[in-house]
Short mmCIF file of C-alpha atoms and ligand atoms in Angstrom, two decimals:
data_model
loop_
_atom_site.label_atom_id
_atom_site.label_comp_id
_atom_site.label_asym_id
_atom_site.label_seq_id
_atom_site.Cartn_x
_atom_site.Cartn_y
_atom_site.Cartn_z
CA UNK A 1 0.00 0.00 0.00
CA UNK A 2 1.36 3.39 -0.94
CA UNK A 3 1.62 5.75 2.01
CA UNK A 4 0.47 9.32 1.62
CA UNK A 5 3.49 11.64 1.36
CA UNK A 6 3.53 14.95 3.16
CA UNK A 7 5.18 17.46 0.88
CA UNK A 8 7.82 19.72 2.42
CA UNK A 9 6.49 23.23 2.48
CA UNK A 10 9.28 25.68 1.84
CA UNK A 11 7.94 29.13 2.50
CA UNK A 12 10.90 31.43 2.01
CA UNK A 13 14.08 30.89 0.07
CA UNK A 14 16.25 32.56 2.69
CA UNK A 15 14.99 30.74 5.74
CA UNK A 16 12.18 28.25 5.63
CA UNK A 17 10.84 26.85 8.86
CA UNK A 18 10.00 23.18 8.71
CA UNK A 19 8.02 21.41 11.39
CA UNK A 20 7.88 17.67 10.80
CA UNK A 21 4.45 16.10 11.06
CA UNK A 22 3.25 15.49 14.60
CA UNK A 23 5.52 18.17 16.05
CA UNK A 24 4.46 21.32 17.82
CA UNK A 25 6.90 24.09 18.58
CA UNK A 26 6.63 26.67 21.30
CA UNK A 27 8.20 30.09 21.12
CA UNK A 28 10.82 28.85 23.60
CA UNK A 29 11.76 25.93 21.35
CA UNK A 30 14.07 27.33 18.72
CA UNK A 31 14.54 25.18 15.61
CA UNK A 32 17.86 23.75 14.47
CA UNK A 33 19.34 25.75 11.60
CA UNK A 34 20.30 23.56 8.66
CA UNK A 35 22.84 25.09 6.28
CA UNK A 36 21.92 23.27 3.14
CA UNK A 37 22.06 22.84 -0.60
CA UNK A 38 20.29 19.93 -2.31
CA UNK A 39 23.16 17.47 -2.88
CA UNK A 40 23.89 13.96 -1.54
CA UNK A 41 25.74 15.45 1.46
CA UNK A 42 22.95 17.92 2.22
CA UNK A 43 20.25 15.24 1.93
CA UNK A 44 21.88 13.15 4.68
CA UNK A 45 20.95 15.80 7.23
CA UNK A 46 17.54 16.81 5.91
CA UNK A 47 16.65 13.09 6.02
CA UNK A 48 17.92 12.68 9.60
CA UNK A 49 16.06 15.79 10.81
CA UNK A 50 12.87 14.53 9.20
CA UNK A 51 13.39 11.03 10.61
CA UNK A 52 13.89 12.42 14.12
CA UNK A 53 10.97 14.83 13.89
CA UNK A 54 13.17 17.72 14.97
CA UNK A 55 11.96 21.22 14.08
CA UNK A 56 14.43 22.96 11.77
CA UNK A 57 14.84 25.89 9.45
CA UNK A 58 16.65 25.63 6.14
CA UNK A 59 19.37 28.19 5.49
CA UNK A 60 20.27 27.74 1.84
CA UNK A 61 23.99 27.99 1.05
CA UNK A 62 24.22 28.64 -2.68
CA UNK A 63 27.52 26.93 -3.39
CA UNK A 64 27.27 27.91 -7.07
CA UNK A 65 27.51 31.57 -6.03
CA UNK A 66 30.25 31.10 -3.44
CA UNK A 67 28.11 31.51 -0.31
CA UNK A 68 30.21 28.76 1.30
CA UNK A 69 33.07 31.31 1.54
CA UNK A 70 31.26 34.03 3.50
CA UNK A 71 32.80 34.79 6.92
CA UNK A 72 29.47 33.98 8.60
CA UNK A 73 29.38 30.50 7.08
CA UNK A 74 33.09 29.86 7.64
CA UNK A 75 32.59 30.63 11.33
CA UNK A 76 30.50 27.46 11.62
CA UNK A 77 31.93 25.44 8.71
CA UNK A 78 35.65 26.23 8.29
CA UNK A 79 35.98 23.70 5.44
CA UNK A 80 33.72 25.93 3.28
CA UNK A 81 31.38 23.07 2.51
CA UNK A 82 27.82 22.41 3.47
CA UNK A 83 26.02 20.82 5.30
CA UNK A 84 26.36 22.36 8.73
CA UNK A 85 23.93 22.89 11.58
CA UNK A 86 23.47 25.24 14.48
CA UNK A 87 21.53 23.74 17.36
CA UNK A 88 20.36 26.51 19.68
CA UNK A 89 19.73 23.88 22.39
CA UNK A 90 23.13 22.22 22.37
CA UNK A 91 24.96 20.67 25.34
CA UNK A 92 24.27 22.56 28.56
CA UNK A 93 21.38 24.31 26.82
CA UNK A 94 23.81 26.51 24.89
CA UNK A 95 24.08 26.76 21.07
CA UNK A 96 26.48 24.49 19.21
CA UNK A 97 27.48 24.40 15.55
CA UNK A 98 28.53 21.20 13.80
CA UNK A 99 30.07 20.73 10.35
CA UNK A 100 30.91 17.51 8.40
CA UNK A 101 27.86 15.43 7.58
CA UNK A 102 29.10 12.35 9.47
CA UNK A 103 29.70 14.35 12.65
CA UNK A 104 26.27 15.97 12.29
CA UNK A 105 24.57 12.59 11.93
CA UNK A 106 26.35 11.30 15.04
CA UNK A 107 25.50 14.46 16.98
CA UNK A 108 21.80 14.25 16.10
CA UNK A 109 21.81 10.52 16.81
CA UNK A 110 23.26 11.12 20.29
CA UNK A 111 20.94 14.07 20.92
CA UNK A 112 17.78 12.16 20.07
CA UNK A 113 18.84 8.59 20.87
CA UNK A 114 17.53 7.62 17.43
CA UNK A 115 19.13 5.67 14.56
CA UNK A 116 22.50 5.51 16.41
CA UNK A 117 22.40 2.69 18.95
CA UNK A 118 24.15 2.93 22.31
CA UNK A 119 24.91 -0.76 22.65
CA UNK A 120 28.59 -1.03 21.74
CA UNK A 121 28.47 -3.79 19.09
CA UNK A 122 25.56 -2.20 17.30
CA UNK A 123 27.22 1.22 17.52
CA UNK A 124 30.49 -0.10 16.08
CA UNK A 125 28.61 -1.57 13.12
CA UNK A 126 26.90 1.78 12.44
CA UNK A 127 30.22 3.63 12.73
CA UNK A 128 31.99 1.19 10.39
CA UNK A 129 29.45 1.83 7.64
CA UNK A 130 29.19 5.54 8.37
CA UNK A 131 32.96 6.01 8.09
CA UNK A 132 33.04 3.72 5.06
CA UNK A 133 30.59 6.09 3.39
CA UNK A 134 32.42 9.24 4.50
CA UNK A 135 35.88 8.07 3.46
CA UNK A 136 34.98 5.80 0.54
CA UNK A 137 31.63 5.92 -1.19
CA UNK A 138 31.10 9.70 -0.88
CA UNK A 139 34.49 10.91 -2.12
CA UNK A 140 34.80 8.27 -4.84
CA UNK A 141 31.25 8.77 -6.13
CA UNK A 142 31.89 12.53 -6.09
CA UNK A 143 35.01 12.12 -8.22
CA UNK A 144 33.19 9.74 -10.60
CA UNK A 145 30.45 12.34 -11.12
CA UNK A 146 33.05 15.07 -11.57
CA UNK A 147 35.10 13.31 -14.24
CA UNK A 148 32.04 11.91 -16.03
CA UNK A 149 29.98 15.12 -16.11
CA UNK A 150 31.98 18.22 -15.24
CA UNK A 151 35.60 17.77 -16.37
CA UNK A 152 36.33 20.14 -19.26
CA UNK A 153 37.80 17.28 -21.30
CA UNK A 154 37.28 13.51 -21.34
CA UNK A 155 40.02 11.97 -19.21
CA UNK A 156 39.58 8.27 -19.92
CA UNK A 157 41.88 7.08 -17.16
CA UNK A 158 40.21 9.23 -14.48
CA UNK A 159 36.72 8.19 -15.61
CA UNK A 160 37.67 4.49 -15.50
CA UNK A 161 39.49 4.76 -12.18
CA UNK A 162 36.60 6.36 -10.28
CA UNK A 163 33.83 4.49 -12.09
CA UNK A 164 35.56 1.19 -11.28
CA UNK A 165 36.16 2.12 -7.67
CA UNK A 166 32.51 3.10 -7.20
CA UNK A 167 31.53 -0.17 -8.87
CA UNK A 168 33.69 -2.04 -6.35
CA UNK A 169 32.08 -0.13 -3.46
CA UNK A 170 28.59 -0.88 -4.77
CA UNK A 171 29.62 -4.54 -4.86
CA UNK A 172 30.69 -4.31 -1.20
CA UNK A 173 27.30 -2.88 -0.25
CA UNK A 174 25.48 -5.45 -2.36
CA UNK A 175 27.25 -8.33 -0.59
CA UNK A 176 26.63 -6.78 2.80
CA UNK A 177 22.93 -6.33 2.05
CA UNK A 178 22.45 -9.88 0.80
CA UNK A 179 22.02 -11.03 4.40
CA UNK A 180 20.86 -7.86 6.17
CA UNK A 181 18.00 -5.49 5.62
CA UNK A 182 20.17 -2.42 6.26
CA UNK A 183 23.89 -1.69 6.25
CA UNK A 184 24.37 -2.04 10.00
CA UNK A 185 21.52 -4.52 10.49
CA UNK A 186 18.83 -2.10 11.66
CA UNK A 187 18.02 1.16 9.86
CA UNK A 188 20.50 3.80 11.01
CA UNK A 189 22.45 6.94 10.18
CA UNK A 190 24.72 4.73 8.04
CA UNK A 191 21.86 4.14 5.60
CA UNK A 192 20.98 7.84 5.59
CA UNK A 193 24.58 8.66 4.70
CA UNK A 194 24.61 6.38 1.65
CA UNK A 195 21.13 6.63 0.18
CA UNK A 196 21.63 9.99 -1.54
CA UNK A 197 24.65 8.72 -3.41
CA UNK A 198 23.06 5.43 -4.49
CA UNK A 199 20.00 7.37 -5.62
CA UNK A 200 22.17 9.00 -8.31
CA UNK A 201 24.06 5.84 -9.26
CA UNK A 202 23.51 6.46 -12.96
CA UNK A 203 25.55 9.67 -12.83
CA UNK A 204 28.44 7.59 -11.47
CA UNK A 205 28.20 5.19 -14.44
CA UNK A 206 26.55 2.43 -12.37
CA UNK A 207 23.71 0.14 -13.34
CA UNK A 208 21.76 -0.94 -10.26
CA UNK A 209 20.50 -4.02 -12.12
CA UNK A 210 23.98 -5.43 -11.42
CA UNK A 211 23.32 -5.09 -7.66
CA UNK A 212 19.96 -6.69 -6.74
CA UNK A 213 20.40 -6.50 -2.95
CA UNK A 214 21.49 -2.86 -3.15
CA UNK A 215 18.46 -2.11 -5.36
CA UNK A 216 16.14 -3.75 -2.85
CA UNK A 217 17.76 -1.67 -0.06
CA UNK A 218 17.36 1.55 -2.06
CA UNK A 219 13.66 0.84 -2.57
CA UNK A 220 13.21 0.00 1.12
CA UNK A 221 14.95 3.16 2.31
CA UNK A 222 13.15 5.35 -0.21
CA UNK A 223 9.78 3.94 0.88
CA UNK A 224 10.26 5.78 4.19
CA UNK A 225 8.22 9.02 4.03
CA UNK A 226 10.86 10.94 6.02
CA UNK A 227 13.52 10.03 3.46
CA UNK A 228 11.44 11.32 0.59
CA UNK A 229 10.66 14.50 2.55
CA UNK A 230 14.38 14.95 3.15
CA UNK A 231 15.00 14.64 -0.59
CA UNK A 232 12.13 16.93 -1.48
CA UNK A 233 13.27 20.21 0.08
CA UNK A 234 12.97 22.54 -2.83
CA UNK A 235 15.47 25.32 -3.32
CA UNK A 236 14.37 27.14 -6.46
CA UNK A 237 17.81 28.58 -7.25
CA UNK A 238 19.38 25.12 -7.24
CA UNK A 239 17.36 23.87 -10.18
CA UNK A 240 18.61 26.63 -12.46
CA UNK A 241 22.36 26.30 -11.76
CA UNK A 242 24.26 26.07 -15.04
CA UNK A 243 27.35 23.96 -14.49
CA UNK A 244 28.80 25.26 -17.76
CA UNK A 245 28.75 28.84 -16.54
CA UNK A 246 32.40 29.86 -15.98
CA UNK A 247 31.42 31.85 -12.86
CA UNK A 248 29.80 28.77 -11.31
CA UNK A 249 32.75 26.57 -12.28
CA UNK A 250 35.18 29.07 -10.77
CA UNK A 251 33.33 28.79 -7.44
CA UNK A 252 33.14 25.03 -7.37
CA UNK A 253 36.29 23.82 -9.10
CA UNK A 254 39.98 24.66 -8.88
CA UNK A 255 39.77 26.36 -5.48
CA UNK A 256 43.09 26.64 -3.65
CA UNK A 257 44.06 27.76 -0.15
CA UNK A 258 42.76 31.22 0.69
N1 GSH B 1 33.00 15.83 3.87
C1 GSH B 1 32.02 16.86 3.73
C2 GSH B 1 31.77 17.08 2.26
C3 GSH B 1 30.75 18.14 2.02
C4 GSH B 1 30.75 18.58 0.56
O1 GSH B 1 31.58 18.18 -0.25
N2 GSH B 1 29.82 19.48 0.24
C5 GSH B 1 29.79 20.03 -1.09
C6 GSH B 1 28.46 19.81 -1.76
S1 GSH B 1 28.06 18.08 -1.83
C7 GSH B 1 30.04 21.52 -1.02
O2 GSH B 1 29.61 22.18 -0.10
N3 GSH B 1 30.76 22.06 -1.98
C8 GSH B 1 31.14 23.41 -2.03
C9 GSH B 1 32.47 23.61 -2.70
O3 GSH B 1 32.98 22.65 -3.30
O4 GSH B 1 32.98 24.72 -2.63
C10 GSH B 1 30.73 16.43 4.43
O5 GSH B 1 30.42 15.23 4.35
O6 GSH B 1 30.07 17.27 5.06
#
């Protein structure tokens, strides 16, 4: 049976307040600020916030215009990359900022006690697959997309190297998922970290028909309404970014130390 999807309701481009279904906020309860752009790394956190039912506001960071380099953003995300969050109700009731998607997922998992088990063996399994995504799948899939779609010339060796490596990683996930429903056994932040990348497998030169267990996992994860809501946050400016525009390319590619 198909469940009814609640569409995310983005009211303002600059700061849209999102209250997951079933949640009520009081004036004293300030929402988490999510510094976001709709990419596989951004989706990890919008999915987790939706899954946890935490109130949040979206602060778009237009990386095609260089907003990741503003002093205000660098103060919370010194690596000039989104996502980042500011939680006004951090430890001790004081605000805290967190950058790096893996660290944000762990923080929100600890804060809510959800999707990040406390029992040591279960936690180790989640961390193994979370770090595997952060250090392997994410960077390699990113490079595969870059050399396949954005490189100014066709570099056959680079395309083959990253496409093959992503293919190997998909094979690792496929084997893992042959005997488990989710990467760490139960649904967790490790699945949230990977789903956005597998969703765009085609752009990495991968055919999911080669990976039946991974395909089944993708369908299972995407059947969760919170996951689809996390994917659905609409930022109008993001859909019109022209990756051939030299100004956009200058922001995103070839950056060196500042
Ligand atoms: N390791 C970082 C990677 C984040 C990342 O690469 N974000 C990209 C978008 S997916 C970004 O902000 N790019 C801006 C830039 O390249 O200047 C994380 O997981 O948070």
